[in-house]
Each structure stands twice: as structure tokens, then as C-alpha cells.
Coordinates of C-alpha atoms in Angstrom, one line a residue:
Q100 CA -11.2 20.1 5.1
V101 CA -11.4 17.9 2.1
Q102 CA -14.7 17.0 0.4
L103 CA -15.0 13.8 -1.6
V104 CA -17.9 12.8 -3.8
E105 CA -18.0 9.4 -5.6
S106 CA -20.0 8.7 -8.7
G107 CA -20.2 6.1 -11.4
G108 CA -21.5 3.1 -9.6
G109 CA -24.3 0.9 -10.9
L110 CA -25.3 -2.6 -12.0
V111 CA -23.1 -4.5 -14.5
Q112 CA -22.9 -8.0 -15.7
A113 CA -19.9 -10.2 -14.8
G114 CA -17.0 -9.5 -17.2
G115 CA -18.1 -5.9 -17.7
S116 CA -16.5 -2.6 -16.8
L117 CA -17.3 0.4 -14.8
R118 CA -15.4 3.6 -14.0
L119 CA -15.8 5.3 -10.7
S120 CA -15.0 8.9 -10.2
C121 CA -14.1 10.7 -7.0
A122 CA -14.4 14.5 -7.2
V123 CA -12.1 16.2 -4.7
S124 CA -12.4 19.7 -3.3
G125 CA -11.1 21.8 -0.4
R126 CA -7.5 21.4 0.8
T127 CA -6.3 19.5 -2.2
A128 CA -2.8 20.9 -1.8
S129 CA -2.4 19.0 1.5
I130 CA -3.3 15.6 0.0
I131 CA -0.5 13.0 0.0
R132 CA -2.4 10.0 -1.3
M133 CA -5.9 9.0 -2.4
G134 CA -7.3 5.5 -1.7
W135 CA -10.2 3.4 -2.9
F136 CA -11.9 1.0 -0.5
R137 CA -14.9 -1.2 -0.7
Q138 CA -17.2 -2.9 1.8
A139 CA -19.4 -5.8 0.8
P140 CA -22.5 -6.8 2.9
G141 CA -21.4 -8.5 6.1
K142 CA -17.7 -8.0 5.4
E143 CA -15.1 -5.6 6.7
R144 CA -14.0 -2.7 4.6
E145 CA -11.0 -3.5 2.5
S146 CA -8.5 -1.5 0.5
V147 CA -8.7 -1.7 -3.2
G148 CA -5.7 0.5 -4.0
R149 CA -4.2 3.9 -3.7
V150 CA -2.4 6.6 -5.7
T151 CA -0.1 9.3 -4.6
W152 CA -1.4 12.8 -5.3
I153 CA 2.0 13.8 -6.6
G154 CA 3.8 11.4 -8.9
S155 CA 0.9 8.9 -9.4
S156 CA 2.6 6.0 -7.7
T157 CA 0.0 3.3 -7.4
Y158 CA -0.7 0.2 -5.2
Y159 CA -3.3 -2.5 -5.7
A160 CA -4.8 -5.2 -3.6
D161 CA -4.0 -8.7 -5.0
S162 CA -7.7 -9.3 -5.5
V163 CA -8.0 -6.5 -8.1
K164 CA -4.4 -6.4 -9.5
G165 CA -4.5 -6.6 -13.3
R166 CA -8.2 -5.7 -13.5
F167 CA -8.5 -2.4 -11.7
T168 CA -6.6 0.8 -12.5
I169 CA -6.4 4.0 -10.4
S170 CA -5.6 7.3 -12.0
R171 CA -6.0 10.9 -11.2
D172 CA -6.5 14.2 -13.1
N173 CA -5.2 16.9 -10.9
A174 CA -6.4 19.6 -13.2
K175 CA -9.9 18.3 -12.6
N176 CA -9.2 17.3 -9.0
T177 CA -10.7 13.9 -9.8
V178 CA -9.5 10.4 -9.0
Y179 CA -10.7 7.4 -11.0
L180 CA -11.1 3.7 -10.5
Q181 CA -11.4 1.9 -13.8
M182 CA -12.7 -1.6 -13.1
N183 CA -12.5 -4.2 -15.8
S184 CA -13.4 -7.9 -15.9
L185 CA -15.7 -7.4 -13.0
K186 CA -16.8 -10.4 -10.9
P187 CA -19.8 -10.9 -8.7
E188 CA -17.4 -10.8 -5.7
D189 CA -16.5 -7.3 -6.6
T190 CA -20.1 -6.3 -5.5
A191 CA -19.7 -3.7 -2.7
V192 CA -20.0 -0.1 -1.8
Y193 CA -16.9 1.7 -3.0
Y194 CA -15.4 4.6 -1.2
C195 CA -12.6 7.0 -2.0
A196 CA -10.6 8.5 0.8
A197 CA -7.9 11.2 1.2
D198 CA -4.8 10.9 3.4
L199 CA -3.2 14.2 4.5
R200 CA -0.5 12.7 6.7
G201 CA 1.0 9.8 4.7
F202 CA 0.5 7.3 7.5
G203 CA -2.3 5.9 9.6
P204 CA -6.0 6.0 8.9
Y205 CA -7.2 8.1 6.0
D206 CA -8.5 11.5 7.0
Y207 CA -11.5 12.1 4.8
W208 CA -14.1 9.8 3.2
G209 CA -16.7 10.0 0.5
Q210 CA -20.2 8.8 0.9
G211 CA -19.7 5.7 -1.2
T212 CA -21.2 4.4 -4.4
Q213 CA -22.8 1.0 -4.9
V214 CA -21.4 -1.4 -7.5
T215 CA -23.3 -4.5 -8.2
V216 CA -22.0 -7.3 -10.5
S217 CA -24.5 -9.8 -11.6
S218 CA -23.5 -13.4 -12.6

């Protein structure tokens, strides 16, 4: 089992920044990659990006590339999503997820944290 708890969401003006945290506990040694996802009202959940648990290789969706940065601190078992130059269209519930297999759907999900960007 892996437990994930997101924090750091809130209300921010367009152009501002927020940093989300995802505290990871449980079978952390089995994690292959961590992902960040978001779901806006009335829309499907979409991938924001991901980072490998070993090596810190990252991938970002085109919509956030250059504005968002994913990092992790294995000593603290925490993954971060630094969001800069936020836009109203970034408004969504943001989730972190853990993948223990390296393929297919992610295995564990956090409860999500709301990010609202005002124009």
C-alpha cells in the first residue's frame, strides 16, 4: 500500500505561483514513478506531468511545459509541483499518483487539492 496526501492548493491571481506537495508513505521502495494530474469541472482528468522515483527523469504536458516543474525529495518522501505563471485555465483539482508497475494506470491516488486561478 502507498498513501498519498496532497497539500498547498488555494486561490491565486493569474500570473502567480503555487507549490503543491504530495507526501508519500507506505511502500515507497516499490514506486517507479509519480505523476501529477488535474481535473477541471466538466472535463476529464488530464496528466500534468510525472517524475521517476529513481533518477528524477521528468515529463510534462505541453499545456504546462515551461511553467510547471516537478521535483521530489526522497529523504522527505515528498513530490512537489511548482506552478508558475498560472492561468485561469489551470483551475482544477490536482492529484498526485503513484505507479508501482511502470506501465498502465497509476496504482494509488491522493485525495486531491483545489487550485483556483482568478483572472
